[in-house]
Coordinates of N, CA and C in Angstrom, one line a residue:
X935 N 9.3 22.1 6.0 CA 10.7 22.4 5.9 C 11.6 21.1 5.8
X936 N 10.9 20.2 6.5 CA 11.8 19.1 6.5 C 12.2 17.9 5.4
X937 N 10.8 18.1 4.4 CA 10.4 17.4 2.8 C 11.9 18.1 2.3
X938 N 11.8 19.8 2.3 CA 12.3 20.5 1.5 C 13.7 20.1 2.4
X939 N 14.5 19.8 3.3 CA 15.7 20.0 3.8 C 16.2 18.3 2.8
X940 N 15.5 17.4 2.8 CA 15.3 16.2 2.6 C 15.7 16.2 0.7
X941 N 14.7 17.4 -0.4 CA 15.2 17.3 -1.3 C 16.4 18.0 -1.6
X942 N 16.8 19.0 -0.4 CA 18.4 19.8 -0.5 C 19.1 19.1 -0.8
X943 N 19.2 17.8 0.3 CA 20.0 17.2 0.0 C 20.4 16.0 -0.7
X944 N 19.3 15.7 -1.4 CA 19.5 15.0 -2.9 C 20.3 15.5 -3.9
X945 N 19.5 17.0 -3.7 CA 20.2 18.0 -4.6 C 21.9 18.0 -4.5
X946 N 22.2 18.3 -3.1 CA 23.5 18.2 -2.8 C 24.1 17.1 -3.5
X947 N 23.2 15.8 -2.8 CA 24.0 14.4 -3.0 C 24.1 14.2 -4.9
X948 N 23.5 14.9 -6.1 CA 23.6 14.7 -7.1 C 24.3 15.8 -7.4
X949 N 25.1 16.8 -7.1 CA 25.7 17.5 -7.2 C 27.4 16.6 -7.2
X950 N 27.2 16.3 -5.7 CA 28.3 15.8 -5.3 C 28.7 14.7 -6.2
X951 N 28.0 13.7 -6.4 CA 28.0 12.8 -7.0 C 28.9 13.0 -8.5
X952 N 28.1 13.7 -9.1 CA 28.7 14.6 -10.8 C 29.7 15.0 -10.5
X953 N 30.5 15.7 -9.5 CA 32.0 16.2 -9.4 C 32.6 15.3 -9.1
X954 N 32.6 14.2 -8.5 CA 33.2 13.3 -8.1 C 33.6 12.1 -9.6
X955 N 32.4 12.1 -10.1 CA 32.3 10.7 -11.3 C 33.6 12.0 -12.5
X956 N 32.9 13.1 -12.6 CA 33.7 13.8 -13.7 C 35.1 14.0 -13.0
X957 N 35.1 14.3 -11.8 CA 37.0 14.8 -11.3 C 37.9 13.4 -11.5
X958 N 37.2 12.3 -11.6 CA 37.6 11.3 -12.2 C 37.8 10.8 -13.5
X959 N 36.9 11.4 -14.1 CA 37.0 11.5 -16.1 C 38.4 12.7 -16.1
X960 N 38.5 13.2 -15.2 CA 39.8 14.3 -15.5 C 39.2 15.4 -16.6
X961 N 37.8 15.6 -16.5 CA 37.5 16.5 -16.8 C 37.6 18.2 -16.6
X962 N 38.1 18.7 -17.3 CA 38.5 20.0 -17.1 C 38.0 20.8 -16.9
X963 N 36.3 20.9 -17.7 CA 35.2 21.8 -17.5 C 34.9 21.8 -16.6
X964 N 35.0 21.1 -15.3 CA 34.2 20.9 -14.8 C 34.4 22.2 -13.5
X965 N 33.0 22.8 -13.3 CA 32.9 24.1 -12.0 C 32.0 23.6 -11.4
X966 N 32.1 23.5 -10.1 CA 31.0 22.7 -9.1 C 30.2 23.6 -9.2
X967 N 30.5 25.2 -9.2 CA 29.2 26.2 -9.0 C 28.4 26.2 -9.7
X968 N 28.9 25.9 -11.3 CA 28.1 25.5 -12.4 C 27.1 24.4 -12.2
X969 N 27.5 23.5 -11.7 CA 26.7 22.1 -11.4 C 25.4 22.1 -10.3
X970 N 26.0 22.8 -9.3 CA 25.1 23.2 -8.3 C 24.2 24.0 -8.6
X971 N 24.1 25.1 -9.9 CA 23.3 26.3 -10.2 C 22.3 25.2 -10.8
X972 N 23.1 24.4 -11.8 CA 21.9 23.7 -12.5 C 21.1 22.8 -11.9
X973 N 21.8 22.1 -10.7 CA 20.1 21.2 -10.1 C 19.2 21.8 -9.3
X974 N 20.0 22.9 -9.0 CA 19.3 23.5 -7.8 C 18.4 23.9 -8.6
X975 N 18.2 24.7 -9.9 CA 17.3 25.2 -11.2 C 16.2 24.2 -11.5
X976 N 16.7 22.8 -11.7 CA 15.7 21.9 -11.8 C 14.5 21.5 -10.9
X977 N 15.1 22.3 -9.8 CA 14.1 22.4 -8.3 C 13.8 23.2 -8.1
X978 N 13.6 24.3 -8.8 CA 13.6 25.7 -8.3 C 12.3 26.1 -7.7
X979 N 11.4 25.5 -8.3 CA 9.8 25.9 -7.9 C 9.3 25.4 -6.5
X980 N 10.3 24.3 -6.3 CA 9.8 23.4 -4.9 C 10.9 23.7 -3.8
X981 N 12.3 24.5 -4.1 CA 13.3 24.2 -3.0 C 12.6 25.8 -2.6
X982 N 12.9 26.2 -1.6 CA 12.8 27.0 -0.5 C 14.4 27.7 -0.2
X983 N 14.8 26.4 0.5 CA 16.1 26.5 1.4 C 17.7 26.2 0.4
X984 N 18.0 27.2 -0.6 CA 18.9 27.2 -1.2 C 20.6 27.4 -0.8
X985 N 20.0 28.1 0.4 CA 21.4 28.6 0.8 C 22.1 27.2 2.0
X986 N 20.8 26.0 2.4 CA 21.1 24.8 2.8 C 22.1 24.2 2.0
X987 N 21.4 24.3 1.0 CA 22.3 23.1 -0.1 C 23.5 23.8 -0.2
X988 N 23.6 24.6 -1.0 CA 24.9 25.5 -1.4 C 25.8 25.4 0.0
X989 N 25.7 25.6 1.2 CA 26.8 25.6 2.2 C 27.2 24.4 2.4
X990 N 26.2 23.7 2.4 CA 26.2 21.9 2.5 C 26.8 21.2 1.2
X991 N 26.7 21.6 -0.3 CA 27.9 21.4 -1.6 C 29.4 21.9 -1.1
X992 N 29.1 22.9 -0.6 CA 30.8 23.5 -0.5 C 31.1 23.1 0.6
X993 N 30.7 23.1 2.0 CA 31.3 22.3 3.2 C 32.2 21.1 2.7
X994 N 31.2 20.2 2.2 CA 31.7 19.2 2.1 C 32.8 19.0 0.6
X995 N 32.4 19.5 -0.1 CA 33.7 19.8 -1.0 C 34.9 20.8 -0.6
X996 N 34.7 21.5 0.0 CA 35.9 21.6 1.2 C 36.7 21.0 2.0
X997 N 35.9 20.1 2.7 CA 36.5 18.7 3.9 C 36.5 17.8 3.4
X998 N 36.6 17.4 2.0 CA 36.8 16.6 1.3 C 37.7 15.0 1.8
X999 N 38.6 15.8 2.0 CA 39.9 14.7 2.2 C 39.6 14.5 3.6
X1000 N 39.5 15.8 4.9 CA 38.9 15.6 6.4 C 38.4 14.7 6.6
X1001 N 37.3 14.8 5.7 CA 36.5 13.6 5.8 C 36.2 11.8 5.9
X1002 N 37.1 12.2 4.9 CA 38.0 10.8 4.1 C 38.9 10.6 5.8
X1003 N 39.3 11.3 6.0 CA 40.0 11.0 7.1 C 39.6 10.6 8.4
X1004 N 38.3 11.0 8.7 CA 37.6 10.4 9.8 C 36.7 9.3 9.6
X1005 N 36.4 9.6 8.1 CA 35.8 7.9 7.4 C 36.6 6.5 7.8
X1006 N 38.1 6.7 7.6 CA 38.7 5.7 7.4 C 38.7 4.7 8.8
X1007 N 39.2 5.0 9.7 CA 39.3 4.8 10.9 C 38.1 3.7 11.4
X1008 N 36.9 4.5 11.2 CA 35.7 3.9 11.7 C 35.0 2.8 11.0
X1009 N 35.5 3.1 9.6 CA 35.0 1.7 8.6 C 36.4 1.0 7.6
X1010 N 37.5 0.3 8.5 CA 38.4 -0.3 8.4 C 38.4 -1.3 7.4
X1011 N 37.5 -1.9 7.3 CA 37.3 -3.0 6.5 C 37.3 -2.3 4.8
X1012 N 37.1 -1.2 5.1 CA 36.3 -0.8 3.0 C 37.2 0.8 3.5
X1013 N 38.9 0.3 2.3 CA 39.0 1.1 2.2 C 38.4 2.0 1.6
X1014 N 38.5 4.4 1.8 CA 37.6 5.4 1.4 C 37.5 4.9 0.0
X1015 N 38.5 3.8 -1.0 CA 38.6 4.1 -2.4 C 37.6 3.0 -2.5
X1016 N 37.0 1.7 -1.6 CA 36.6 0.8 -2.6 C 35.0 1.0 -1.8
X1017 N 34.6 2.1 -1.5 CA 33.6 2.2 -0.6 C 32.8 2.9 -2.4
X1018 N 31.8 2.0 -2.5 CA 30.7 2.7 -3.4 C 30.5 3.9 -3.5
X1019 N 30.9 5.1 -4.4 CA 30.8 6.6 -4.7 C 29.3 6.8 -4.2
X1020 N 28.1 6.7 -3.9 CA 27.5 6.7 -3.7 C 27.0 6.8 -2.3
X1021 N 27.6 6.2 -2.1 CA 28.1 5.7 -0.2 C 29.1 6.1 0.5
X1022 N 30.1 6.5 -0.5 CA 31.5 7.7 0.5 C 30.7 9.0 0.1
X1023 N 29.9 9.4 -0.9 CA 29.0 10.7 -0.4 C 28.5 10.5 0.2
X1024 N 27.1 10.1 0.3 CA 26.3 9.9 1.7 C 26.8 9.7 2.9
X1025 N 28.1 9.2 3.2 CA 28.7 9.3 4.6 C 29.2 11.1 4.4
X1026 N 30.2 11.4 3.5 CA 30.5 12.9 3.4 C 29.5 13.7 4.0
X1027 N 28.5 13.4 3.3 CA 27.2 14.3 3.7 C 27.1 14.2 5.1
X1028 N 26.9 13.1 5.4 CA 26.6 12.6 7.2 C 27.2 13.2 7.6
X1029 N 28.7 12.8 8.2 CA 29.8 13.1 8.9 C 30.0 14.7 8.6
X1030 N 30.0 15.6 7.8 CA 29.8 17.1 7.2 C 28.6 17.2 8.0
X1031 N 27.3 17.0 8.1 CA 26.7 17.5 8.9 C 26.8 17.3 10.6
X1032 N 27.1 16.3 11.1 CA 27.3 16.1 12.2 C 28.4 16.5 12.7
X1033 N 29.4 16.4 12.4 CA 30.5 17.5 13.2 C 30.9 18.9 12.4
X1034 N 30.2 19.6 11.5 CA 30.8 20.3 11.4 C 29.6 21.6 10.8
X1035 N 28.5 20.8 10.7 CA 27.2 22.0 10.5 C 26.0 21.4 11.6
X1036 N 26.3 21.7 13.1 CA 25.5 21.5 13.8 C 24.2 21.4 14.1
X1037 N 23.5 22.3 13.5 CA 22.4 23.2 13.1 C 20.8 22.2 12.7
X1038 N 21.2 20.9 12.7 CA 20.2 19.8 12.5 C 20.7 18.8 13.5
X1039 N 19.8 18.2 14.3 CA 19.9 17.3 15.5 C 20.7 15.9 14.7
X1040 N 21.8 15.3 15.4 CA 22.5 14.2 15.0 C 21.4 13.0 14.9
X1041 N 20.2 12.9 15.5 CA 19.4 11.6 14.7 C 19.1 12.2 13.5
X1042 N 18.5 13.5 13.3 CA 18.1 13.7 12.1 C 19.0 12.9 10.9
X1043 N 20.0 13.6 11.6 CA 21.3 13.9 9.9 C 21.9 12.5 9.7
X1044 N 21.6 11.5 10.7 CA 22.0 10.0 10.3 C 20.5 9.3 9.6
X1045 N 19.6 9.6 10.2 CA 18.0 9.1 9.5 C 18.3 9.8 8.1
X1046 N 18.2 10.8 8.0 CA 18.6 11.5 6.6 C 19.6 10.4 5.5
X1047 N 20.6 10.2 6.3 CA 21.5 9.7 5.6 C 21.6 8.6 5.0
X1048 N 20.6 7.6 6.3 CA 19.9 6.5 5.6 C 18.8 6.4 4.4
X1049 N 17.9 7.4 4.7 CA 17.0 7.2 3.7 C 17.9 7.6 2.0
X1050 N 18.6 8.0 2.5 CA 19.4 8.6 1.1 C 20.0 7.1 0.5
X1051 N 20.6 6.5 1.5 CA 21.4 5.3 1.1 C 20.1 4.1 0.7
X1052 N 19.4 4.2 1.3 CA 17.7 3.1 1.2 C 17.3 4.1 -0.5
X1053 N 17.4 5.2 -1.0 CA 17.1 5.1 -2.3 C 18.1 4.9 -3.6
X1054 N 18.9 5.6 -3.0 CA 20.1 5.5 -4.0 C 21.4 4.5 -4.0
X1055 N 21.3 4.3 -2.9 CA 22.7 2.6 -2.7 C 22.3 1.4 -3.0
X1056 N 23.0 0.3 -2.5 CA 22.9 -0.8 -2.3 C 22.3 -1.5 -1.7
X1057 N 21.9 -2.7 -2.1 CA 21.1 -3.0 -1.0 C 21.5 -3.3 0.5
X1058 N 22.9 -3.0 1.0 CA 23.6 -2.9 1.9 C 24.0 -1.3 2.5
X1059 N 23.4 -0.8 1.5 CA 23.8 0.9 2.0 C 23.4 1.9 3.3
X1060 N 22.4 1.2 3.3 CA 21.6 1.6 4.3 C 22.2 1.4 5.8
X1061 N 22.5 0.2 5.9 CA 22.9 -0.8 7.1 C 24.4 0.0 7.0
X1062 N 25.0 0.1 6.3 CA 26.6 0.8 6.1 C 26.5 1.9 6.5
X1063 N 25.5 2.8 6.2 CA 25.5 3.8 6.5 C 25.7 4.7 7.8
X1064 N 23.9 3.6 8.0 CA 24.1 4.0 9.8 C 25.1 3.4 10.8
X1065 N 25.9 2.3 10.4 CA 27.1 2.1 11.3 C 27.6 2.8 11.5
X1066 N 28.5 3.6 10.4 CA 29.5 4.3 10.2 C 29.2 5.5 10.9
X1067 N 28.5 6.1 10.7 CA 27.9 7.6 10.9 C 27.5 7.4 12.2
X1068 N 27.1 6.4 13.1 CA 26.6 6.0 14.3 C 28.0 5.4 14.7
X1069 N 29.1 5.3 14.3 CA 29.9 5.7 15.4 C 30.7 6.6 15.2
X1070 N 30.5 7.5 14.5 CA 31.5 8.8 14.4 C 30.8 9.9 15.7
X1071 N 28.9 9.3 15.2 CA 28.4 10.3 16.6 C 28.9 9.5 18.3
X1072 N 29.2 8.3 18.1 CA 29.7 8.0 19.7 C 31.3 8.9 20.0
X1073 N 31.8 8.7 18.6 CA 33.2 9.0 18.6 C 32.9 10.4 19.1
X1074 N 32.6 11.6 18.7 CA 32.2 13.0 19.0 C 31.8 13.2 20.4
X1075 N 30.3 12.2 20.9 CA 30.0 12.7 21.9 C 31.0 12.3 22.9
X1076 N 31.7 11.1 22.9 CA 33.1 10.8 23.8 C 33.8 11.9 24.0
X1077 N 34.8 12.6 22.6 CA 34.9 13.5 22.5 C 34.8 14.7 23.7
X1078 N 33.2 14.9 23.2 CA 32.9 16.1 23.8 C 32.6 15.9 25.2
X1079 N 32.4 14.7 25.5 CA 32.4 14.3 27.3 C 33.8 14.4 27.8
X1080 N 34.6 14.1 26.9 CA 36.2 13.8 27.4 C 36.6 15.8 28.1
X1081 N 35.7 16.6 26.6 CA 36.3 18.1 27.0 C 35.7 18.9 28.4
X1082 N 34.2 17.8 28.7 CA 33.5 18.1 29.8 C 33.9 18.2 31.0
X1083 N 35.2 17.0 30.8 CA 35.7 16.7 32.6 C 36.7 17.7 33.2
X1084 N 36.5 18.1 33.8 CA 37.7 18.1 34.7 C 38.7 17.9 34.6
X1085 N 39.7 19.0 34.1 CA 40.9 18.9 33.9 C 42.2 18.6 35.2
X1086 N 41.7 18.3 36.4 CA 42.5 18.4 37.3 C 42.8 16.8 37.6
X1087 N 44.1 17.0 38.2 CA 45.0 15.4 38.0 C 44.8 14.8 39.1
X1088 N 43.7 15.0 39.7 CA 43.5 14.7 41.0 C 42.1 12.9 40.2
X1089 N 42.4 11.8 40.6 CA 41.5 10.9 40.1 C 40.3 11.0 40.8
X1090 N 39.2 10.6 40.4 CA 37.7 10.7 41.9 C 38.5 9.7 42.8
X1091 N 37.9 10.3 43.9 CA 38.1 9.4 45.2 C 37.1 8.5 45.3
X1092 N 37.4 6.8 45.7 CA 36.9 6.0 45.6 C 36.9 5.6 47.1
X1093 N 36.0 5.0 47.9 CA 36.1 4.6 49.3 C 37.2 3.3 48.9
X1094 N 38.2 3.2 49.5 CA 38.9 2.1 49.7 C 38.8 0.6 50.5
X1095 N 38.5 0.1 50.2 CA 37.8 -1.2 51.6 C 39.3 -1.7 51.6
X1096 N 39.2 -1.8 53.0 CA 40.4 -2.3 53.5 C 40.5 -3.9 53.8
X1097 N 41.6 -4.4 53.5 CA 41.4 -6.1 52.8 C 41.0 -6.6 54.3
X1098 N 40.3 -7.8 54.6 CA 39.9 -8.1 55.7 C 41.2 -9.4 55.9
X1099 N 41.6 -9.1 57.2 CA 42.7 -10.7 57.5 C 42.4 -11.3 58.6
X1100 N 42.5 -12.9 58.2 CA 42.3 -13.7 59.3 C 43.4 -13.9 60.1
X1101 N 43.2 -14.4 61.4 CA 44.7 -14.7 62.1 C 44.2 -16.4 61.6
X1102 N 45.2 -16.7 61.3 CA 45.9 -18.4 61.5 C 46.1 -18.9 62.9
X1103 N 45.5 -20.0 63.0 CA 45.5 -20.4 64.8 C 46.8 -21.6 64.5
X1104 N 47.6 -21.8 64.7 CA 48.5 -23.2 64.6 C 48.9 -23.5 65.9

């Protein structure tokens, strides 16, 4: 299952990929459902898990911009526009699975993310990848520690050591 979760999301990432290069050609034809029917078709004999990919194409073509918006913050240096298409999908991908399709363990879905960037990016893609994506997961589980605590306005109590004073002999 895991080969096949692995070519999902090639599948996905060459999906994504093609809407992205043509919504930039200002191509008009273009229907993602169309695009997605056809790679998924080109895999048809070996994918299994179709309804992976398809929720995982539209998720993330959905949170499109979301995304873009939690991208930016954490990789300051490269604005979302001059970040390699290749590499703002593969983080899309990432960041879309980690906060918002839980369903695959957060090392998975950043290992995933790398190997995607180790075949298809830069020779820096890899290294980018997992930064970025490895601190969106610190940024979350903070997050979700921060929703863990104790909402009451009371601080922990700390023992207080009381300052030690000398007398002065003059």
């Amino acid at each position: 299952m895991a080969s096949n979760r692995h070519l999902g999301r090639i599948v996905a990432l060459q999906t994504l990929y093609e809407q992205d290069f043509r919504r930039e050609c200002n191509d008009e034809l273009l229907d993602l459902n169309d695009v997605l029917q056809r790679n998924i078709g080109r895999y048809s004999e070996t994918i299994e898990d179709k309804d992976f990919i398809e929720q995982l194409v539209n998720g993330v073509a959905a949170r499109e911009k979301e995304l873009d918006d939690i991208i930016r913050p954490v990789a300051p240096e490269w604005p979302i526009e001059q970040i390699a298409r290749i590499d703002r999908i593969v983080l899309h991908i990432g960041v879309y699975e980690l906060l918002f399709d839980t369903s695959v363990p957060p090392k998975v879905v950043i290992n995933e993310a790398v190997e995607l960037a180790k075949s298809f990016g830069g020779d820096n893609s890899s290294k980018f990848i997992n930064g970025v994506l490895g601190t969106v997961l610190r940024n979350k589980e903070e997050a979700d520690g921060a929703k863990e605590q104790p909402t009451s306005k009371k601080s922990p109590t700390k023992p207080v050591k009381k300052p030690t004073t000398t007398k002065s002999t003059k």
